[in-house]
Structures are given as C-alpha cells and as structure tokens.
mmCIF file with all atom_site columns, C-alpha atoms and ligand atoms in Angstrom:
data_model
loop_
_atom_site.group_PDB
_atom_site.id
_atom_site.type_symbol
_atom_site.label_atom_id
_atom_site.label_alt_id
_atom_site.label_comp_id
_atom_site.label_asym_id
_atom_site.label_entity_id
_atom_site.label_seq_id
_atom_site.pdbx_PDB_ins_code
_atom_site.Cartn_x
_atom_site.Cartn_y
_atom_site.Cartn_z
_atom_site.occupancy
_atom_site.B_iso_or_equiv
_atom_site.pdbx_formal_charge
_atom_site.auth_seq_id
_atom_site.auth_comp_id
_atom_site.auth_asym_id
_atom_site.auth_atom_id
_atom_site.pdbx_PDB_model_num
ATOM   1   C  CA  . UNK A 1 1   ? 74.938  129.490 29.694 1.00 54.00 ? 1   UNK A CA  1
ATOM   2   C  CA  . UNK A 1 2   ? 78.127  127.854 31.797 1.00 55.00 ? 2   UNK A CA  1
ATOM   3   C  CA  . UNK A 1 3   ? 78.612  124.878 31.724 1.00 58.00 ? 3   UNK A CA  1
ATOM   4   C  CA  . UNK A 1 4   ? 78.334  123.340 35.393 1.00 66.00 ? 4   UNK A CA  1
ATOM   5   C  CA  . UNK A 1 5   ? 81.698  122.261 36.349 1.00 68.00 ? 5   UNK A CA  1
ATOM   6   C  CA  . UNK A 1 6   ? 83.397  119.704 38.727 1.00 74.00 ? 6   UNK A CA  1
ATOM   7   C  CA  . UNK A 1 7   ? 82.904  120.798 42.846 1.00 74.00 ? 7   UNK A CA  1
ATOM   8   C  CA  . UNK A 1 8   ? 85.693  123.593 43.492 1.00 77.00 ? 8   UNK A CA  1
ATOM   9   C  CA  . UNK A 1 9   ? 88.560  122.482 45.465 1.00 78.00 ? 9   UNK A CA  1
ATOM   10  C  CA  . UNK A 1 10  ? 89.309  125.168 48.550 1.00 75.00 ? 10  UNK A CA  1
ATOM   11  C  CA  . UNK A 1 11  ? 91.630  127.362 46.974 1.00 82.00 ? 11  UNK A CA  1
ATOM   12  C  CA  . UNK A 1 12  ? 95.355  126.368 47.937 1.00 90.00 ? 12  UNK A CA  1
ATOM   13  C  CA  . UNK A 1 13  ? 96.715  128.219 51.494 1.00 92.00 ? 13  UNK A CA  1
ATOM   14  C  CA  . UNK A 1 14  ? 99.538  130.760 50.845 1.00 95.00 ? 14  UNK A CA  1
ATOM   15  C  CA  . UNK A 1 15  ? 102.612 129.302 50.489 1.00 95.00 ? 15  UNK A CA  1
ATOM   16  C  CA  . UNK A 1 16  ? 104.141 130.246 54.204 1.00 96.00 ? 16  UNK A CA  1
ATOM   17  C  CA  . UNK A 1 17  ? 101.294 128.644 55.470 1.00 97.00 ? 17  UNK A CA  1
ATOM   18  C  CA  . UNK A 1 18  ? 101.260 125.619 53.153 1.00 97.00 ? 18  UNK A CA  1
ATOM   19  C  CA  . UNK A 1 19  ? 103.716 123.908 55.540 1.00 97.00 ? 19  UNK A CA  1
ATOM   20  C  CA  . UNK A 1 20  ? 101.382 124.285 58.573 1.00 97.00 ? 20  UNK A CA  1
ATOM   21  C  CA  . UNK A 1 21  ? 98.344  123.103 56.335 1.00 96.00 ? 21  UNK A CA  1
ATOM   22  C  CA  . UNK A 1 22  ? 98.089  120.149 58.798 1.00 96.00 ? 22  UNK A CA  1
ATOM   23  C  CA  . UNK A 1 23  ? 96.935  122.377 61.439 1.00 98.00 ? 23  UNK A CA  1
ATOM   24  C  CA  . UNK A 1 24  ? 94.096  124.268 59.466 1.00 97.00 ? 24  UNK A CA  1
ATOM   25  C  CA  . UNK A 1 25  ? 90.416  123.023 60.481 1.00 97.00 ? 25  UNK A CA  1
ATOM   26  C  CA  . UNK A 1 26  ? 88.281  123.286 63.624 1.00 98.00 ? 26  UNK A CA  1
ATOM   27  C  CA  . UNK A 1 27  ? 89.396  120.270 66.737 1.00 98.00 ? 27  UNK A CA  1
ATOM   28  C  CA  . UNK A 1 28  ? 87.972  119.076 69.785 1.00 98.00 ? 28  UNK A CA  1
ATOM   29  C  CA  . UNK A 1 29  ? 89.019  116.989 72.383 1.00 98.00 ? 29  UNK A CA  1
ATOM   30  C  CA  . UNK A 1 30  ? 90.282  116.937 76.331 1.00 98.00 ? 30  UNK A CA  1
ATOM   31  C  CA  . UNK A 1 31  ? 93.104  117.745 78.375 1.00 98.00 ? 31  UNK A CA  1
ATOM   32  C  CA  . UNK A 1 32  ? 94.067  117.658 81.753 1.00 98.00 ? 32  UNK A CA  1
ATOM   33  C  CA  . UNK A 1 33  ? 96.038  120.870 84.349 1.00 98.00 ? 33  UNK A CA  1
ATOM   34  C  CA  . UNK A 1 34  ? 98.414  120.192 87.058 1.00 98.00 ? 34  UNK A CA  1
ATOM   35  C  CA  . UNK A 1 35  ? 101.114 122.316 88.557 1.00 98.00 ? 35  UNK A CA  1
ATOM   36  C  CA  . UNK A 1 36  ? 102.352 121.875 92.019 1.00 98.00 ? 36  UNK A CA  1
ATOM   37  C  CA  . UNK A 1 37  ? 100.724 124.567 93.655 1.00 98.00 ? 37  UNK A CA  1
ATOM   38  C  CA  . UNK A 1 38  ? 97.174  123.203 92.174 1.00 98.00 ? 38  UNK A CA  1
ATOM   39  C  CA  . UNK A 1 39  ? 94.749  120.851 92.015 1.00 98.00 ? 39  UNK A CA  1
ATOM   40  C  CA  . UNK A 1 40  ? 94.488  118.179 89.062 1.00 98.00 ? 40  UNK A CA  1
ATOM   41  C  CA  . UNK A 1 41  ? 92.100  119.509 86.274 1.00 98.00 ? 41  UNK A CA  1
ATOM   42  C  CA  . UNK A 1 42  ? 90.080  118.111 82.979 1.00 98.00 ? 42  UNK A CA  1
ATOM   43  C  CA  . UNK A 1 43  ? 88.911  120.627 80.483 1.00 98.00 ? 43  UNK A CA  1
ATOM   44  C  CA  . UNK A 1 44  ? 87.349  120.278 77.260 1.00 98.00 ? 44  UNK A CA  1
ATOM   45  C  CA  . UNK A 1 45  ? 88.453  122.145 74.445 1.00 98.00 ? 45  UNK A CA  1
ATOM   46  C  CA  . UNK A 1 46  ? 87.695  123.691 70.990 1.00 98.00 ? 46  UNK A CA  1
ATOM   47  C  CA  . UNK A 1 47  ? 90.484  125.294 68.715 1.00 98.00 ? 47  UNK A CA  1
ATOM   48  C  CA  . UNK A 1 48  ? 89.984  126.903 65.345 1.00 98.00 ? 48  UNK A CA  1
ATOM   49  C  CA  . UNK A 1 49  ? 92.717  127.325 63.217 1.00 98.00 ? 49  UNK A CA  1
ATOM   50  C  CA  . UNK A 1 50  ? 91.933  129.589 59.565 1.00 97.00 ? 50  UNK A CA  1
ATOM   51  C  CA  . UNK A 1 51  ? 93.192  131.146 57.252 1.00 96.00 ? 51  UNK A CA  1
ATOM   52  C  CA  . UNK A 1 52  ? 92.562  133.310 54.023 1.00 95.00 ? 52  UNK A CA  1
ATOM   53  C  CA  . UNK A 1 53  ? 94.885  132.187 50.869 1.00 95.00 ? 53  UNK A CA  1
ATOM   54  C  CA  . UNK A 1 54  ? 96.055  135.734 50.241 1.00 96.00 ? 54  UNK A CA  1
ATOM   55  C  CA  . UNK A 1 55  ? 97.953  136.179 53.794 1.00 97.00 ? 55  UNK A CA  1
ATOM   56  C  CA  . UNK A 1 56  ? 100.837 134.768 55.328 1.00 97.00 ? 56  UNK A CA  1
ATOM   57  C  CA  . UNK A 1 57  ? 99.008  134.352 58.520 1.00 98.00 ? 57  UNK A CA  1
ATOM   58  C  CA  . UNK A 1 58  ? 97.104  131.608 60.386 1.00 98.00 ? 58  UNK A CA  1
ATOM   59  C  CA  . UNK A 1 59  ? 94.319  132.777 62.920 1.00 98.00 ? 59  UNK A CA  1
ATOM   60  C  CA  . UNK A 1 60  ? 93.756  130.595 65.815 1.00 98.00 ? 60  UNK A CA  1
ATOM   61  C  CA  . UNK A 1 61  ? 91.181  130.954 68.352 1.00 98.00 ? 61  UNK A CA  1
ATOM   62  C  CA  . UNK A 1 62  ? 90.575  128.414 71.645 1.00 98.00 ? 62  UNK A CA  1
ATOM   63  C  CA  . UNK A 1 63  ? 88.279  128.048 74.119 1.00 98.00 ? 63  UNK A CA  1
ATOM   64  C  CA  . UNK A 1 64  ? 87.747  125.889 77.394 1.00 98.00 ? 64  UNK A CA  1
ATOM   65  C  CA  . UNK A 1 65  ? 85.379  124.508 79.259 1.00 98.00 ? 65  UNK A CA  1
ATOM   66  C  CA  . UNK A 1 66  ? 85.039  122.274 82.795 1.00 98.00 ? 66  UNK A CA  1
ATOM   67  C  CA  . UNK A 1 67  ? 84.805  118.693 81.667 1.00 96.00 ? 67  UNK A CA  1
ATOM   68  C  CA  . UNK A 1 68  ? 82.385  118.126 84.241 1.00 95.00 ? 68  UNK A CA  1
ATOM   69  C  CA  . UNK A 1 69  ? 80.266  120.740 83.756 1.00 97.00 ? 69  UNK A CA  1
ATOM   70  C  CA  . UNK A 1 70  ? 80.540  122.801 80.975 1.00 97.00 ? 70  UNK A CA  1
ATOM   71  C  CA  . UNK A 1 71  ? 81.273  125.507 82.396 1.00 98.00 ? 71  UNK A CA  1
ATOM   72  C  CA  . UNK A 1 72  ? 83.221  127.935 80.718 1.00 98.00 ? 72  UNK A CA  1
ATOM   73  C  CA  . UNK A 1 73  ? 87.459  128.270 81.640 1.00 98.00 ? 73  UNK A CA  1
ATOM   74  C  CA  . UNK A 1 74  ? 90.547  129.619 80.005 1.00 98.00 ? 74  UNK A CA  1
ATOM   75  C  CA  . UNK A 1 75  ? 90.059  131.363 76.529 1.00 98.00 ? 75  UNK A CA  1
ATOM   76  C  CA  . UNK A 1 76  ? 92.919  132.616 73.907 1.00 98.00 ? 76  UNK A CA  1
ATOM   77  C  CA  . UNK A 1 77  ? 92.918  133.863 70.386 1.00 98.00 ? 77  UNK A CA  1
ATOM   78  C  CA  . UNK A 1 78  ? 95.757  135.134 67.996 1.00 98.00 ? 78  UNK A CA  1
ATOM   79  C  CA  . UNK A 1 79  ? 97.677  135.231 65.304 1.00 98.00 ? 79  UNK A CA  1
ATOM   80  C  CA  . UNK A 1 80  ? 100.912 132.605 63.816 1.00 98.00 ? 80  UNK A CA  1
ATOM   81  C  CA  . UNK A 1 81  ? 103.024 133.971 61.528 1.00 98.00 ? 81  UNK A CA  1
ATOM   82  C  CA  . UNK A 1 82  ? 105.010 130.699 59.711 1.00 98.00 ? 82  UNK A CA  1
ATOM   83  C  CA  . UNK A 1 83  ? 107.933 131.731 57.273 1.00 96.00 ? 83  UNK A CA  1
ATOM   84  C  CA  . UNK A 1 84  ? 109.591 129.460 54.587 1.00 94.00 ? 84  UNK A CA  1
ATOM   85  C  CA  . UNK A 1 85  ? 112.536 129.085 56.553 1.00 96.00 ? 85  UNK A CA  1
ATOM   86  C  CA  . UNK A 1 86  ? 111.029 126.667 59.233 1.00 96.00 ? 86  UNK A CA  1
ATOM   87  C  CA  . UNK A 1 87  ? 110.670 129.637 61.894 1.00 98.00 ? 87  UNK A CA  1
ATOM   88  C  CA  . UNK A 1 88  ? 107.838 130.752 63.464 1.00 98.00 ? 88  UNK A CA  1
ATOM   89  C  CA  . UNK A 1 89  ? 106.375 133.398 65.593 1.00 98.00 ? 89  UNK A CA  1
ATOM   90  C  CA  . UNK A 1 90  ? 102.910 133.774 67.140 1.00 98.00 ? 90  UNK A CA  1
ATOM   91  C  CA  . UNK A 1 91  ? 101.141 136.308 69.480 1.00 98.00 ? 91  UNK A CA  1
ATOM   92  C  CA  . UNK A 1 92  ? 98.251  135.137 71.519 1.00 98.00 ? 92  UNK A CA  1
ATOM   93  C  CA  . UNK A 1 93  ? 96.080  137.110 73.864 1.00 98.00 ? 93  UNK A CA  1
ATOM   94  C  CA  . UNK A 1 94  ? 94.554  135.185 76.787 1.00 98.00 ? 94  UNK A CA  1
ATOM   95  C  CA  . UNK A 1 95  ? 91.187  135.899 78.708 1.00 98.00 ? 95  UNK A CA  1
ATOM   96  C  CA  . UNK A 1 96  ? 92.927  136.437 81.625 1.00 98.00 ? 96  UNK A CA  1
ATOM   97  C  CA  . UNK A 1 97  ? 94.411  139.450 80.353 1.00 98.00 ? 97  UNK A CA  1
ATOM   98  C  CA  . UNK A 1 98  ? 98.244  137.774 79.437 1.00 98.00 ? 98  UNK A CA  1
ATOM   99  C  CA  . UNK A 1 99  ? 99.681  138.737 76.130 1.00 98.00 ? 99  UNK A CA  1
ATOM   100 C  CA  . UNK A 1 100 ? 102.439 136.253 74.552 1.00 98.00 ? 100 UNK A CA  1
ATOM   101 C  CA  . UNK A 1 101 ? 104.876 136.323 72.191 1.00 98.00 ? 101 UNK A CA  1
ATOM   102 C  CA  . UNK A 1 102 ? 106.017 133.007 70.883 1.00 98.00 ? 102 UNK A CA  1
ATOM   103 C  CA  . UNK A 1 103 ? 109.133 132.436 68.683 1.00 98.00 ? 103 UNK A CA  1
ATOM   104 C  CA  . UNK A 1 104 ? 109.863 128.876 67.862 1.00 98.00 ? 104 UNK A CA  1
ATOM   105 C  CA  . UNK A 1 105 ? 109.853 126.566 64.612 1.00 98.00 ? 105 UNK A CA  1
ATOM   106 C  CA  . UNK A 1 106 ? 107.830 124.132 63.008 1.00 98.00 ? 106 UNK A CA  1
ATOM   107 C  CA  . UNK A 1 107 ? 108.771 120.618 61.220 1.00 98.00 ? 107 UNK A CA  1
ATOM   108 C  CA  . UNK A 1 108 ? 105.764 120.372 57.964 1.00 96.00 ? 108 UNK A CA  1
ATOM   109 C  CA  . UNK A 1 109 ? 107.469 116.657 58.048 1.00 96.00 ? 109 UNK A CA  1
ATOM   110 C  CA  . UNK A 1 110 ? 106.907 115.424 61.547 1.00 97.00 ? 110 UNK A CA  1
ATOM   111 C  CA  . UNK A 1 111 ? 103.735 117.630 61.912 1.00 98.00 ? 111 UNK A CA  1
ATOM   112 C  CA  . UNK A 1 112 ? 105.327 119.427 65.284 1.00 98.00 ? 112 UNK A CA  1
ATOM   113 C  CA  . UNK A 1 113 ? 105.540 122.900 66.590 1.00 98.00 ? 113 UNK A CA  1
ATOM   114 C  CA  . UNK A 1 114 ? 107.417 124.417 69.258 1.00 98.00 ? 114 UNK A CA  1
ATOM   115 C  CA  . UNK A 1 115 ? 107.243 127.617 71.012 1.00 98.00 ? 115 UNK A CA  1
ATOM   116 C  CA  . UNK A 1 116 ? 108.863 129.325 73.913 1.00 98.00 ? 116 UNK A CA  1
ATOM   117 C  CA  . UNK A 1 117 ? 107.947 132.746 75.056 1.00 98.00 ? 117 UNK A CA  1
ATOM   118 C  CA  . UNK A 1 118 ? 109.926 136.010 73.894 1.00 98.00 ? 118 UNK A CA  1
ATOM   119 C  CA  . UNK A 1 119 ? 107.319 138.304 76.004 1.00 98.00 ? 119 UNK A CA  1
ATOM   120 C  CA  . UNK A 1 120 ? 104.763 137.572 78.256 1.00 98.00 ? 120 UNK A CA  1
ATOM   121 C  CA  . UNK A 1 121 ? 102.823 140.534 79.605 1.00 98.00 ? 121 UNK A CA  1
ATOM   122 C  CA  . UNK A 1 122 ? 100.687 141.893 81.757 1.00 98.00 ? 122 UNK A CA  1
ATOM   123 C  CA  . UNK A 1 123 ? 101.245 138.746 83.651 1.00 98.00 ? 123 UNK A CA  1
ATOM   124 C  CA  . UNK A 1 124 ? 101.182 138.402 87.866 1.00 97.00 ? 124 UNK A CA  1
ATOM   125 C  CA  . UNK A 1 125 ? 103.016 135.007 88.059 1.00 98.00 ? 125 UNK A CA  1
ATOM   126 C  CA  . UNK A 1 126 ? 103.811 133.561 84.996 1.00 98.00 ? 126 UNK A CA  1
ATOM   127 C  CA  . UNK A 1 127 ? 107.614 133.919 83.944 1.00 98.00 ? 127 UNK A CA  1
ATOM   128 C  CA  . UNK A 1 128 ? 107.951 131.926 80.745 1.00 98.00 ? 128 UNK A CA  1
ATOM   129 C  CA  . UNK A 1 129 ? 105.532 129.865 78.613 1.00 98.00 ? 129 UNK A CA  1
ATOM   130 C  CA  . UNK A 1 130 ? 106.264 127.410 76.289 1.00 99.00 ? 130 UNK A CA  1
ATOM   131 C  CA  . UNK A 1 131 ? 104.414 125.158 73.459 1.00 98.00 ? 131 UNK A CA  1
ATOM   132 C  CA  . UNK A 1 132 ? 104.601 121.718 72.146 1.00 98.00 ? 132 UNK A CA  1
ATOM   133 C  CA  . UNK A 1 133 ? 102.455 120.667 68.957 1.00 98.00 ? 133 UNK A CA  1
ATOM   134 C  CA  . UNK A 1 134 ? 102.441 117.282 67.772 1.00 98.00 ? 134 UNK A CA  1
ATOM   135 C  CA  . UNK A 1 135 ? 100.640 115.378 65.565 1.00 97.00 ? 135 UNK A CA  1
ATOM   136 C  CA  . UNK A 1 136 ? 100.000 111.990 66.459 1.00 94.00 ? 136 UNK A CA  1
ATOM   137 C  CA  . UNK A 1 137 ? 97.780  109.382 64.366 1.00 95.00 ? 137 UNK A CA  1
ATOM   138 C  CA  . UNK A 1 138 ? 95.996  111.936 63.189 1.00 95.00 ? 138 UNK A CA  1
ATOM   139 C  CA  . UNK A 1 139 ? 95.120  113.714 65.993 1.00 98.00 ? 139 UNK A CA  1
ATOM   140 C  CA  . UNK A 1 140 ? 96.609  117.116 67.440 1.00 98.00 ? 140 UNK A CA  1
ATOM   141 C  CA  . UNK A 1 141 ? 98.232  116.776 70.936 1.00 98.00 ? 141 UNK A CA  1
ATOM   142 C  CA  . UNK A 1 142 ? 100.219 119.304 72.581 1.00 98.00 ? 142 UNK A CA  1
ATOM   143 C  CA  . UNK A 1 143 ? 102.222 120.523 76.218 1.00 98.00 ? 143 UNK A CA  1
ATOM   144 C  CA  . UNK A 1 144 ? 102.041 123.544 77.738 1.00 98.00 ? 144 UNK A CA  1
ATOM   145 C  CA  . UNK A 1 145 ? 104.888 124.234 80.305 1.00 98.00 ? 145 UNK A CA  1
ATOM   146 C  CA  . UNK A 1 146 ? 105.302 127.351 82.403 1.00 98.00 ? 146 UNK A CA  1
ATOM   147 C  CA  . UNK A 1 147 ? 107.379 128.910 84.837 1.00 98.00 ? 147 UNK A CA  1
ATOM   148 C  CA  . UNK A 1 148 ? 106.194 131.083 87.481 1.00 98.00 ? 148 UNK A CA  1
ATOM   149 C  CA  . UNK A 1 149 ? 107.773 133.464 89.643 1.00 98.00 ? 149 UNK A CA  1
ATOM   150 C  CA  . UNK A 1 150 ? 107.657 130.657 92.852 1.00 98.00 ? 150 UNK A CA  1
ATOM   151 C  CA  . UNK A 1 151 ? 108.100 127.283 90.242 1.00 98.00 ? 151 UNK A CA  1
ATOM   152 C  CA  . UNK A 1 152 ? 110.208 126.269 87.451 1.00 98.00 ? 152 UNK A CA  1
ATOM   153 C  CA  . UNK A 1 153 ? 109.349 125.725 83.555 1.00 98.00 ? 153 UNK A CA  1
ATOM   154 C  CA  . UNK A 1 154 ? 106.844 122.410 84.200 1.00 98.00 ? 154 UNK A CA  1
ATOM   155 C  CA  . UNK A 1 155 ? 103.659 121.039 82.617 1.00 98.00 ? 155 UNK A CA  1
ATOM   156 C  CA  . UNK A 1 156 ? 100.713 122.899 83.296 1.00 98.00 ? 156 UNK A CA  1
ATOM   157 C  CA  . UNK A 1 157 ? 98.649  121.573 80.595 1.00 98.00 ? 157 UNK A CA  1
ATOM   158 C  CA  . UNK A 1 158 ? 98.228  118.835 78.198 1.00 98.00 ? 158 UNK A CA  1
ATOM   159 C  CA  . UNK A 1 159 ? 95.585  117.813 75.880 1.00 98.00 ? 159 UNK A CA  1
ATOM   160 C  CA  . UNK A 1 160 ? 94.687  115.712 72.456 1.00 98.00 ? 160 UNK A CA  1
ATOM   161 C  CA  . UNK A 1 161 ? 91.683  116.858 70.064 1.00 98.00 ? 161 UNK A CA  1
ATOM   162 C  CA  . UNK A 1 162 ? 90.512  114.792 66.973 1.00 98.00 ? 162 UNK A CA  1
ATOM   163 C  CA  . UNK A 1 163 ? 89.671  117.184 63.775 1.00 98.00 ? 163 UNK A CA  1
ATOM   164 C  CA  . UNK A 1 164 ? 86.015  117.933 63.680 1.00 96.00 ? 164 UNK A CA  1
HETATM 165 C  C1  . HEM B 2 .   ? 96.203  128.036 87.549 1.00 85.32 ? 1   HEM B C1  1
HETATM 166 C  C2  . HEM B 2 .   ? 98.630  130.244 84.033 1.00 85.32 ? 1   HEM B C2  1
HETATM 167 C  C3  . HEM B 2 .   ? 96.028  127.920 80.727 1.00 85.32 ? 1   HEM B C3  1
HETATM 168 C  C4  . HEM B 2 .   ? 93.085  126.449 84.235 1.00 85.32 ? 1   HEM B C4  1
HETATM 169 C  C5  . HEM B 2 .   ? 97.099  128.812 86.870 1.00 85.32 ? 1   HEM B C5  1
HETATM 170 C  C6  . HEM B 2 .   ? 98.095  129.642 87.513 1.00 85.32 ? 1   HEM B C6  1
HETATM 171 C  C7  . HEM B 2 .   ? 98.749  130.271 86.536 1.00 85.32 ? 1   HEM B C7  1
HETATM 172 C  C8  . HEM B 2 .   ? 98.205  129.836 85.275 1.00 85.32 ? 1   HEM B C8  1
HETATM 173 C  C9  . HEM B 2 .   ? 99.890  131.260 86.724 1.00 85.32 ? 1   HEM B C9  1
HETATM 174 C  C10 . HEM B 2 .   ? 98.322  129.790 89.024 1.00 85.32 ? 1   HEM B C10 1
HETATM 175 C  C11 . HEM B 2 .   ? 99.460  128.899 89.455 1.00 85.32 ? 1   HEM B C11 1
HETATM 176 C  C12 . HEM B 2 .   ? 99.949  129.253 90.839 1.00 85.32 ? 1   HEM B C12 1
HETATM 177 O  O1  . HEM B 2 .   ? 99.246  129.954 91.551 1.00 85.32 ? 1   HEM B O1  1
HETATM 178 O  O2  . HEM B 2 .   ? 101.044 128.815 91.168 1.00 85.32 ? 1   HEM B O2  1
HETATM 179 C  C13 . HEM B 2 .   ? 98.175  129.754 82.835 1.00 85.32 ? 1   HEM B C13 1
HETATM 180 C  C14 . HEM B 2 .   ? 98.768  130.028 81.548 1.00 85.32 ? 1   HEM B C14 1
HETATM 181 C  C15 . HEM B 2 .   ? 98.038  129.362 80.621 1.00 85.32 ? 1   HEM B C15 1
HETATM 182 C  C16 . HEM B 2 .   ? 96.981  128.681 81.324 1.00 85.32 ? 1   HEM B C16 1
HETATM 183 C  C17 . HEM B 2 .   ? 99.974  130.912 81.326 1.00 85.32 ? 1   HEM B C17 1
HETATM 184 C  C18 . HEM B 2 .   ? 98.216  129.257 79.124 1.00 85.32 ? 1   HEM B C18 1
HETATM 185 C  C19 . HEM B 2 .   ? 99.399  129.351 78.552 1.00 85.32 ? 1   HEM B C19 1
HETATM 186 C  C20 . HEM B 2 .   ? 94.974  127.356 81.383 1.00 85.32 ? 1   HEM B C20 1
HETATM 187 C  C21 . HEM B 2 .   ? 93.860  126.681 80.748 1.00 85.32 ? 1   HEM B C21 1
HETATM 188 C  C22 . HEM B 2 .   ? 93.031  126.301 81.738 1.00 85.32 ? 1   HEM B C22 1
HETATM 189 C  C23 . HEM B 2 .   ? 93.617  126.699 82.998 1.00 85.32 ? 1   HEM B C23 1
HETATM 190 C  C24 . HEM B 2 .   ? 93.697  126.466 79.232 1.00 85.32 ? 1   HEM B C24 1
HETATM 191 C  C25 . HEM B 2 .   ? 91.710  125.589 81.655 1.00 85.32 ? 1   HEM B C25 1
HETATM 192 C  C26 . HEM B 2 .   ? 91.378  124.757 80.710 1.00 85.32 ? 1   HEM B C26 1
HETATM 193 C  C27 . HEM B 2 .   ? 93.713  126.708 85.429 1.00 85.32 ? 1   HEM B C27 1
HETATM 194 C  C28 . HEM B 2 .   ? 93.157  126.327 86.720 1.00 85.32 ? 1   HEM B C28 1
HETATM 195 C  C29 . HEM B 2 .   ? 94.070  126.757 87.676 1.00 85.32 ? 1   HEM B C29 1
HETATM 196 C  C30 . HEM B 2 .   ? 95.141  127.417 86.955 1.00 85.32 ? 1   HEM B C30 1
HETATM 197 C  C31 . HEM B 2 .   ? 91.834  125.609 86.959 1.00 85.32 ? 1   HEM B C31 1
HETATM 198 C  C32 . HEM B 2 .   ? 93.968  126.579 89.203 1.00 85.32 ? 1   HEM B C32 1
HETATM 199 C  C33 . HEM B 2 .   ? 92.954  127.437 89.813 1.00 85.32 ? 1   HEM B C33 1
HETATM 200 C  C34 . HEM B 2 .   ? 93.200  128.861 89.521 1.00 85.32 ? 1   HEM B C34 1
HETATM 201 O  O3  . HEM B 2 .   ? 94.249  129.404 89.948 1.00 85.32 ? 1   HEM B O3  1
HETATM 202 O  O4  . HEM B 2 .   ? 92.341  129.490 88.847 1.00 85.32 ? 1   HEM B O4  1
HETATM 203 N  N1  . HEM B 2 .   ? 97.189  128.955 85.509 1.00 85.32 ? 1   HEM B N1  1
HETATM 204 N  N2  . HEM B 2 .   ? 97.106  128.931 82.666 1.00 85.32 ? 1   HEM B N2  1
HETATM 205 N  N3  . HEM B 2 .   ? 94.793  127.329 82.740 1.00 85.32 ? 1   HEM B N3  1
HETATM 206 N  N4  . HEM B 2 .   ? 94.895  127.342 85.594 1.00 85.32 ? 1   HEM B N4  1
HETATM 207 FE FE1 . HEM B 2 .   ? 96.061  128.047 84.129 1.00 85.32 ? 1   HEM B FE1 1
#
C-alpha cells in the first residue's frame, strides 16, 4: 500500500512561460471605453489565462459584459507565445471577427507586458492596436490604445481585475 504523501504542488510551468507565471490564474474586475467618436463605457470583465507544463504557450481567453446590465459585449481568445529572451508574440481572435498579431516584450521583474500590432485583419476601422499589462499591488491593470482609419493611436480601453 502507498504511503499517503504531502498535497502535490501544481507541477512547475515550462520554462518560457515561467517568466509570465504572474499572469496564470482566472481575474475579474472593471474597466471603462472611450474614444472620441463614442460614448463613455463600463464593462465588466473575466480573463483566463492557462497553461499546460509541457508547452511553451499560454492560452488566454476574455470575455465582457455591460456593467449595468450584464449583458454580454466584446469577447477574445488566443494564444501568447513568451521566449527566454524577453520577447513576445501573441495572436488573438476577437468576436467581432478581428484577428491580431501582437509582437512586443515582457519584464518577469516589473510584472509588465507590452504589445503593438504586427497584423490586424479582417478589420473595417481599426489601423493599429496596442497593449499595456501591468501589475500593480497585486492586481492586473492594463491599456488598450488603437488607431483607426479617421483617429490616431489613443485609449480605447482600460481596466483593473483582482485574481479570483
Ligand atoms: C467602439 C474596436 C474592445 C466596446 C469601437 C470601435 C472600434 C472598436 C473600431 C468604433 C470606433 C469608431 O467608430 O470610431 C475595438 C478593438 C478592441 C475593442 C480593436 C480590442 C482590441 C472593446 C471591448 C469592449 C468594446 C473589450 C467592451 C467591453 C465598444 C463599444 C463601442 C466600441 C461599446 C461603441 C459602440 C459601438 O461602436 O459598438 N471599438 N474595440 N470594445 N467598442 Fe470597441
């Protein structure tokens, strides 16, 4: 008969995603949209980051809702690809039928991440998107700036989650 051991630890992430470990886990929280040619938003909003220890890959899956409502918004799920060197790129595909490729880096001391678009497709305004990803006290803020084809790169969204 075995012995019954101590609880099992989760297994340790791969190593390229080992600096980005700060990110893994399920977060909630609000955020607010502006952009000149709209009116002021709040959302609420779930993201998922996972993983699987044998791949160099973190999946990442968001979704929105109206913070006055519940109501369902903007959706996005995809894939970031960290490398040992500090470099990063990520592909995300967004309910509204945009596809982006990010390239940017990350900083495993400062807990940030920034992106700016390589690609974005099948897009009827946006230009340009890009990412900011901080960790602050804890909890996981970031920016989201675009450029469209009548307005330049500007805040769109911005938002702060606490790890749930
Ligand atoms: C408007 C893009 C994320 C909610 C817009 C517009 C664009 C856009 C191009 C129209 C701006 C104009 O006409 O000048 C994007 C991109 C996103 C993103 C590229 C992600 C990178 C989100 C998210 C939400 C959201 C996460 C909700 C939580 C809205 C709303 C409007 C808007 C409510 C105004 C009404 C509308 O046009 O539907 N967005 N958006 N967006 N976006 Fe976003």
């Amino acid at each position: 008969m075995e012995a019954a051991g101590p609880p099992t630890q989760p297994p340790a992430p791969h190593p390229s995603v080992a600096p980005l470990s700060f990110l893994l886990g399920k977060w909630r929280g609000e955020g607010e949209g502006t952009f000149p040619t709209i009116a002021p938003f709040r959302y609420g909003e779930e993201i998922l980051f996972s993983h699987h220890p044998s791949k160099p890959v973190i999946s990442y899956t968001q979704r929105t809702w109206k913070a006055a409502s519940g109501e369902p918004m903007h959706a996005e799920s995809g894939y970031w690809r960290p490398r040992p060197d500090g470099s990063l790129e990520v592909v995300i595909a967004q309910s509204t039928g945009l596809a982006e490729v990010q390239k940017g880096s990350y900083d495993a001391e400062k807990k940030t991440v920034t992106l700016q678009s390589e690609l974005v497709g099948n897009a009827s305004k946006v230009k340009q998107i890009a990412r900011a990803f901080q960790m602050v006290d804890g909890e996981l803020s970031y920016i989201v700036q675009m450029a469209t084809i009548t307005n330049s790169l500007q805040p769109h969204l911005k938002a702060l989650l606490k790890r749930i």
